[in-house]
CSV table of C-alpha atoms and ligand atoms in Angstrom, one decimal:
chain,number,residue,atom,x,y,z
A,1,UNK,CA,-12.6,-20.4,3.5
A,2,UNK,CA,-13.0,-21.0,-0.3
A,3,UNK,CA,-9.5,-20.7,-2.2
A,4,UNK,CA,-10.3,-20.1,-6.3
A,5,UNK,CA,-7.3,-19.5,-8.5
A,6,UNK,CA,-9.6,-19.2,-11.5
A,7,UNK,CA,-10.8,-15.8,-12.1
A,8,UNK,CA,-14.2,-16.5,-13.6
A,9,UNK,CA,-15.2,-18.7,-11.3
A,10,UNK,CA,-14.9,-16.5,-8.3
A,11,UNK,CA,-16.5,-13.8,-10.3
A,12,UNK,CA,-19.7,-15.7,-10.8
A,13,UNK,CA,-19.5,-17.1,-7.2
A,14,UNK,CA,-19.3,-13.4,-6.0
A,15,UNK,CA,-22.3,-12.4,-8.4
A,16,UNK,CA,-24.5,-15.1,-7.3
A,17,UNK,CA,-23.7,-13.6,-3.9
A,18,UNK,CA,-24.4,-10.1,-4.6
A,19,UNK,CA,-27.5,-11.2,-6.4
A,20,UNK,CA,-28.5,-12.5,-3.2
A,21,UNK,CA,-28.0,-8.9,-1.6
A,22,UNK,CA,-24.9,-10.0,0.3
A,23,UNK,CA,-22.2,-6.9,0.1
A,24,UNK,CA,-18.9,-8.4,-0.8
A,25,UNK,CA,-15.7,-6.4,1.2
A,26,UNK,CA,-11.9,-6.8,-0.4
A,27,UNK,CA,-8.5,-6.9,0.7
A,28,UNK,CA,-6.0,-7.4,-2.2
A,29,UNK,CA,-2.3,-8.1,-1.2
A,30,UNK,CA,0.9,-9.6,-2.3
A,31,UNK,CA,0.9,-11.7,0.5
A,32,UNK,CA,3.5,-12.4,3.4
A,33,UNK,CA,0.5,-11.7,5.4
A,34,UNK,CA,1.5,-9.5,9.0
A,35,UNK,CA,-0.4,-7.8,11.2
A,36,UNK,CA,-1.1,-4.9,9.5
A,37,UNK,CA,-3.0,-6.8,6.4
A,38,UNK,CA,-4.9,-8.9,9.0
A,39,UNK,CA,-6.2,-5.1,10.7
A,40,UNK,CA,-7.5,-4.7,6.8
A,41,UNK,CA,-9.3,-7.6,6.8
A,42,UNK,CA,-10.9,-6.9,10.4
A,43,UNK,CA,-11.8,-3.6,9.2
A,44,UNK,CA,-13.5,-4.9,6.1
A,45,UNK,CA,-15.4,-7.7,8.3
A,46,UNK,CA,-17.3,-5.1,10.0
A,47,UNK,CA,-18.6,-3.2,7.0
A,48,UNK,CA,-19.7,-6.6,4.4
A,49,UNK,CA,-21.3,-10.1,4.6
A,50,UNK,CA,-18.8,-11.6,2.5
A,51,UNK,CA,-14.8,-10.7,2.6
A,52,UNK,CA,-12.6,-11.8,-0.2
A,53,UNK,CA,-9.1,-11.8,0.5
A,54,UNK,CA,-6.1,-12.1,-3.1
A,55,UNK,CA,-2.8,-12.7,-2.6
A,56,UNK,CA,-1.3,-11.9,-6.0
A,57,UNK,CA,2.9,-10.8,-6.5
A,58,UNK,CA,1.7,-8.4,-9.3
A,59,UNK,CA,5.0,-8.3,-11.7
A,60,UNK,CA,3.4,-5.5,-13.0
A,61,UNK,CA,4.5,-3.3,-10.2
A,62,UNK,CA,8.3,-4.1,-9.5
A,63,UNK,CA,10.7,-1.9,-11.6
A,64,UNK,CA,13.7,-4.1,-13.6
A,65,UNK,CA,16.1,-4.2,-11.1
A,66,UNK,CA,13.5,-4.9,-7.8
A,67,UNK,CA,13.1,-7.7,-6.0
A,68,UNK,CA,10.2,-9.7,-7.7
A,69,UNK,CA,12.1,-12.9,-8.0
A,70,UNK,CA,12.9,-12.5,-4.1
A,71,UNK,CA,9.4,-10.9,-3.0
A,72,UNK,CA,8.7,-13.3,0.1
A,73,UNK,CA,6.2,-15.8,-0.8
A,74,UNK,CA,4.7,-17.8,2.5
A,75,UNK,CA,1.3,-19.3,1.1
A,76,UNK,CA,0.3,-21.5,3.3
A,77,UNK,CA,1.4,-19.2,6.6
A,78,UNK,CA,-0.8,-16.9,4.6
A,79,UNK,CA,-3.6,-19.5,4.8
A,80,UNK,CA,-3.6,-20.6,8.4
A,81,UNK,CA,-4.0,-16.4,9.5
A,82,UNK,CA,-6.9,-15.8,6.9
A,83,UNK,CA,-8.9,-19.2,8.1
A,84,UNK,CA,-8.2,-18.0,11.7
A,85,UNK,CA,-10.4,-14.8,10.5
A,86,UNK,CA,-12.6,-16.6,9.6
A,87,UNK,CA,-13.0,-14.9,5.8
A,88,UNK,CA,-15.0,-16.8,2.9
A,89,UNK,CA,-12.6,-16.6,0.3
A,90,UNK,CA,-9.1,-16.4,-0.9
A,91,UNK,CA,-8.2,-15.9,-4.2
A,92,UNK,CA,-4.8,-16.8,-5.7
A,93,UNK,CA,-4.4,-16.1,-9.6
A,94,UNK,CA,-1.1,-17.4,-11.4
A,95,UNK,CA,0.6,-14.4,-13.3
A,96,UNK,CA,-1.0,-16.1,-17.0
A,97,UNK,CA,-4.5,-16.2,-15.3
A,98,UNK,CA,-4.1,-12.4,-14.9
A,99,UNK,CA,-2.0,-11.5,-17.8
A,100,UNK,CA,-2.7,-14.1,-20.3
A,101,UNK,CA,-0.4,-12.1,-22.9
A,102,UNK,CA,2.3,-11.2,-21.2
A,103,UNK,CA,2.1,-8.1,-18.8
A,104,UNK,CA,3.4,-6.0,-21.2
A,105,UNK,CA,1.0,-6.5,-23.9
A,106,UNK,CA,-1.8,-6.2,-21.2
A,107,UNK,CA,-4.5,-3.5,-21.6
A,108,UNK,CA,-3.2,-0.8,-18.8
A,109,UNK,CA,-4.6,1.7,-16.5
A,110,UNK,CA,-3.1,4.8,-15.6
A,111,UNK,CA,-4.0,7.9,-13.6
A,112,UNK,CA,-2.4,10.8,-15.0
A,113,UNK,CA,-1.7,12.8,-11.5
A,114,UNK,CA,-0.8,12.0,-7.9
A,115,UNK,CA,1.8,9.3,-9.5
A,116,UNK,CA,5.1,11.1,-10.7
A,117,UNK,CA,6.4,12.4,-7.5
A,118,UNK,CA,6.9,10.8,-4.1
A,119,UNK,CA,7.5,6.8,-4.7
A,120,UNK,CA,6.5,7.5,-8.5
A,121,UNK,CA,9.7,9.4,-8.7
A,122,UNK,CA,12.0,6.4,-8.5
A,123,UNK,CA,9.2,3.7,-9.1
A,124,UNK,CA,8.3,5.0,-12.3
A,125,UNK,CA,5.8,2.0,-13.9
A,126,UNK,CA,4.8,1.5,-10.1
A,127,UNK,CA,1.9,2.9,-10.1
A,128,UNK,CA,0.7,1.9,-13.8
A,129,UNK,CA,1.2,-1.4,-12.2
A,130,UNK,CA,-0.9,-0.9,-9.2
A,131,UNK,CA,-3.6,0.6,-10.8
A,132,UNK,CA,-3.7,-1.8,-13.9
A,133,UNK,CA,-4.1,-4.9,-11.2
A,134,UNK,CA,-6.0,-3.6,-8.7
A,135,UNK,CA,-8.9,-2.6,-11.6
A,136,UNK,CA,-8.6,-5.9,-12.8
A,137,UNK,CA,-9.2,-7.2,-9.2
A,138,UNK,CA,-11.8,-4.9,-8.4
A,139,UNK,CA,-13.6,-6.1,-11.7
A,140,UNK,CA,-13.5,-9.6,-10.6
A,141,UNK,CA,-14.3,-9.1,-7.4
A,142,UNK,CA,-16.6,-6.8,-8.0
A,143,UNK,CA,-16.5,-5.2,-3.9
A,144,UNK,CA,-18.8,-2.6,-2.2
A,145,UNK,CA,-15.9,-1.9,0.1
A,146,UNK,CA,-12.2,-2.5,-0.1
A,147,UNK,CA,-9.6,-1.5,2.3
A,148,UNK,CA,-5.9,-0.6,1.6
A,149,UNK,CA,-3.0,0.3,4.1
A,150,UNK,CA,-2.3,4.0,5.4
A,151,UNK,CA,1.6,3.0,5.2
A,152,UNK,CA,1.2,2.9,1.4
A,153,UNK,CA,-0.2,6.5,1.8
A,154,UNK,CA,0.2,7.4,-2.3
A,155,UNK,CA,-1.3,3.9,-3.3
A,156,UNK,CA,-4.3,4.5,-1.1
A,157,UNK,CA,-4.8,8.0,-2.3
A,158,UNK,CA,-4.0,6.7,-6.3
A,159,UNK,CA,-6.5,3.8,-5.7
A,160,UNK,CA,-8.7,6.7,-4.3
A,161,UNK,CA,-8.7,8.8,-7.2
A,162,UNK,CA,-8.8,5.9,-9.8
A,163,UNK,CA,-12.1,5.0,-8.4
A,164,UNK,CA,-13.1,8.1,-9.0
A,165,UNK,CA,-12.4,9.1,-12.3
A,166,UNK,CA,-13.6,5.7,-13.6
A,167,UNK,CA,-16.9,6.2,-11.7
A,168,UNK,CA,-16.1,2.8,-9.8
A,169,UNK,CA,-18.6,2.3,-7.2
A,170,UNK,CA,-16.6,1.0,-4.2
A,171,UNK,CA,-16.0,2.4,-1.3
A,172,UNK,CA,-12.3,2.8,-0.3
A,173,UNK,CA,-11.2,2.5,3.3
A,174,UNK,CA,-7.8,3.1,4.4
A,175,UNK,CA,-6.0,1.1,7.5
A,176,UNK,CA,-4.3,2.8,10.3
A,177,UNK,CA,0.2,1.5,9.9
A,178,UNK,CA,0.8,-1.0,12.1
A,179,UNK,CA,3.9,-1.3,13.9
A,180,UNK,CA,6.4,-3.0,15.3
A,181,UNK,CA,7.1,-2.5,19.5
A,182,UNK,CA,10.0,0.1,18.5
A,183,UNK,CA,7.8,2.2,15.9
A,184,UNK,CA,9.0,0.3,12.7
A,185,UNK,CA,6.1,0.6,10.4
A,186,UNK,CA,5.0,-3.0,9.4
A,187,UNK,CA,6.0,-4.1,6.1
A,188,UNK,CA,6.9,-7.5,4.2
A,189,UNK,CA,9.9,-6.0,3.2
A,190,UNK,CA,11.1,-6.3,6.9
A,191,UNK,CA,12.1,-9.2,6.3
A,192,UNK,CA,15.2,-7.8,4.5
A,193,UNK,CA,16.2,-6.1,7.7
A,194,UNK,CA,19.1,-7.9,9.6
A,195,UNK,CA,18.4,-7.9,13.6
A,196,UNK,CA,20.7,-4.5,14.2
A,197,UNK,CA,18.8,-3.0,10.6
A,198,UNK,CA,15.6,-3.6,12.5
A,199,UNK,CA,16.6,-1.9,15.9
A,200,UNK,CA,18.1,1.3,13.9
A,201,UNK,CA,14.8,1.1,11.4
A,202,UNK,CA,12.7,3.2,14.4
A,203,UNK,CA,14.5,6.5,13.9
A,204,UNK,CA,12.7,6.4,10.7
A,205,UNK,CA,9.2,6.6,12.7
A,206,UNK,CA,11.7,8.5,15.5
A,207,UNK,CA,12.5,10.9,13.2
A,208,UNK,CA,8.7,11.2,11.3
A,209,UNK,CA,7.8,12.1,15.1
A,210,UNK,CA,10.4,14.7,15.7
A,211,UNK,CA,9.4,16.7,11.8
A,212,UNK,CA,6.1,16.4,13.3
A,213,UNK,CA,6.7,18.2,16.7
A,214,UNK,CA,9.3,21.1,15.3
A,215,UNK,CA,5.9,21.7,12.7
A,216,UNK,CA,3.6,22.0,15.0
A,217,UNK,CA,5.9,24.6,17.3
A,218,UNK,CA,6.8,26.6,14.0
A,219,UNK,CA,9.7,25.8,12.7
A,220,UNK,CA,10.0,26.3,9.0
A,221,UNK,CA,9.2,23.1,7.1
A,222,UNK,CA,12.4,23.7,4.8
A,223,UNK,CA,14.2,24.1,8.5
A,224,UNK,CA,12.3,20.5,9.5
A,225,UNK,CA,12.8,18.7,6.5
A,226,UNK,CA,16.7,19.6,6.4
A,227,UNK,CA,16.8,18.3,9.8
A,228,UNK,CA,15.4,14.6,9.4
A,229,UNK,CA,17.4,13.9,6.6
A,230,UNK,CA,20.5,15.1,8.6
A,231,UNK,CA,19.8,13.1,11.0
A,232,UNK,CA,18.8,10.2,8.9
A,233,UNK,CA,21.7,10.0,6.7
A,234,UNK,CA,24.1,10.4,10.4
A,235,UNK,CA,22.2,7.2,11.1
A,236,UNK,CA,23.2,5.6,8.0
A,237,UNK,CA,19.8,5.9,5.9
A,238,UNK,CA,20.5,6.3,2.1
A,239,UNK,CA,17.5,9.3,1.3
A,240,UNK,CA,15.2,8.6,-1.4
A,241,UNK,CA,12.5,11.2,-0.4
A,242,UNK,CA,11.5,13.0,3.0
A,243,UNK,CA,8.6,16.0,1.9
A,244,UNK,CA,6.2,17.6,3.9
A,245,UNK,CA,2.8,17.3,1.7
A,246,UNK,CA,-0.5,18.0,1.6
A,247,UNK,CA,-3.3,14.8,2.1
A,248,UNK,CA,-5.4,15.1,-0.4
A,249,UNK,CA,-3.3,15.8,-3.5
A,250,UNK,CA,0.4,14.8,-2.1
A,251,UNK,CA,1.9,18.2,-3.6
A,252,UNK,CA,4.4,20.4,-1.5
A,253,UNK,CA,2.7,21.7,1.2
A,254,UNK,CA,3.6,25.6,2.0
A,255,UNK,CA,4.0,26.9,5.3
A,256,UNK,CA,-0.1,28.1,5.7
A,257,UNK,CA,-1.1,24.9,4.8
A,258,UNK,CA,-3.3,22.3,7.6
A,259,UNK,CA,-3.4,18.8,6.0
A,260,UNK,CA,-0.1,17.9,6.1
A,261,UNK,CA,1.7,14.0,5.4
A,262,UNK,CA,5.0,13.7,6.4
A,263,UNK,CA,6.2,10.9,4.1
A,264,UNK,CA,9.6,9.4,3.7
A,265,UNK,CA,11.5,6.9,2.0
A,266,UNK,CA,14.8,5.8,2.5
A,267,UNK,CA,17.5,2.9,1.7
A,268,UNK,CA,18.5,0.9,5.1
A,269,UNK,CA,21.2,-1.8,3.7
A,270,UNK,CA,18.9,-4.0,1.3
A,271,UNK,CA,15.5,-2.8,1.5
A,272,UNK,CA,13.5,0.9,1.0
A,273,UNK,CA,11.1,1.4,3.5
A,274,UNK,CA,8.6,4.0,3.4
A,275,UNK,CA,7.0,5.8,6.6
A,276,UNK,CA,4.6,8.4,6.6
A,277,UNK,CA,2.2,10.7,9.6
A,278,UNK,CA,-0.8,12.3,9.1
A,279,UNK,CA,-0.4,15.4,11.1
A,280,UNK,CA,-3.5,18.3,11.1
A,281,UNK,CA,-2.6,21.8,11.9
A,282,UNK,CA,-5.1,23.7,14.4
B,301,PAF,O1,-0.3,-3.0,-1.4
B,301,PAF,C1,-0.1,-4.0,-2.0
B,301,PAF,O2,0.2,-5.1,-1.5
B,301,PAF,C2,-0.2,-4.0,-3.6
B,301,PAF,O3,0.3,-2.9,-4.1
B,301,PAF,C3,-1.6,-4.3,-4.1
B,301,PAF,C4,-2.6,-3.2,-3.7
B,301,PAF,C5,-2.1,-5.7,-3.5
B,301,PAF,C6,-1.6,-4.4,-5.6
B,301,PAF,O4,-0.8,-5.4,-6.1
């Protein structure tokens, strides 16, 4: 495995590659590598010759008073996971390689839908954030394929639709959430979680489960929805969103509607964690 901080130089490495005919697969993170990245990169392994892996803790992304400074950082964990992959490259940018004026007086990109509700309603840059770095990634890296992880649900749908409207020819894959043995949706933020935090974290997933079943036996989704977060706030959760939705465009999904996406995200002590379940009617 090849690790390049320097931008240009893995952009001509990867060209040189490509010119070859080799397809090149991606799988950006922030690091603090878990299982559920490592299922990305496995996933993008079988569809390219060549997988590029970035770990970058885009500032971009984290709202004034979130936990950038504290983001876990575990580089060279990270490293020992990805060589046991067996993936060609790594690529670790410094903040200044990436926004050499500052992140605010970086050029931006911004999709204007799918970002203002959900996590965009109390992340409200997060997106502009995401999408900014992950178009600067993608033009480095220039990928056929790149994977992103079903637990981010809005961020794979916003990557998604950014690829589309700016005619970006890569193919998006989204990974199936990984969890923990009690259902706890794999997350670096975890890490926040004390042991007791952890153990009472399931009823998230517990209660994702539960919306799910009363749906599917016809309960009203208001009914549902009042439900789980009754019973989330009785188990000490602090709401920040539980909606019924529909896939492919995230709005409000009404009671006639197939494609649903349970998502949810909630306060437990220090950290939000999000949790979502694909659930198709019929
Ligand atoms: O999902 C993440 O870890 C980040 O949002 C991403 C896609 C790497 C962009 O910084």
């Amino acid at each position: 495995m090849k690790i390049i901080d320097n931008p240009v130089a893995l952009q001509q490495e990867l060209l040189t590659l490509k010119k070859k005919g080799k397809s090149i697969g991606f799988v950006p993170t922030m690091g603090n590598l878990h299982a559920g990245h490592l299922s990305l990169v496995q996933l993008i392994k079988k569809q390219s010759d060549i997988v590029v892996c970035s770990i970058f803790v885009n500032p971009a992304q984290f709202g004034e008073n979130e936990d950038l400074a504290s983001y876990p950082r575990t580089l060279s964990e990270d490293i020992q996971k990805l060589e046991a992959l067996g993936i060609d490259y790594l690529f670790t940018p410094t903040d200044n390689q990436i926004y050499p004026h500052g992140k605010n007086k970086h050029s931006s990109v911004e999709l204007n839908r799918l970002t203002e509700h959900l996590c965009g309603s109390s992340r409200p840059d997060h997106f502009k954030g995401v999408t900014t770095v992950v178009c600067i990634l993608f033009n480095i890296v220039q990928p056929d394929v790149a994977a992103f992880g079903k637990k981010d649900y809005q961020q794979y749908q916003v990557i998604k639709a950014m690829t589309r409207d700016l005619m970006m020819p890569i193919k998006i894959i989204g990974g199936e959430i990984v969890r923990e043995s009690n259902g706890l949706a794999m997350s670096s933020r975890n890490t926040y979680l004390s042991k007791a935090e952890k153990e009472k974290a399931s009823t998230l997933r517990q209660t994702i489960l539960s919306t799910a079943e009363q749906i599917k036996s016809g309960t009203s989704l208001e009914k549902t929805i009042e439900n789980a977060i009754n019973n989330l706030k009785r188990h000490g959760f602090k709401i920040d969103y539980f909606k019924v939705v529909r896939q492919n465009d995230l709005q409000e999904a009404q009671q006639t509607d197939k494609s649903l996406l349970i998502a949810c995200a909630a306060w437990l002590g220090q950290p939000r964690l999000i949790d979502n379940l694909e659930l198709n009617l019929n």
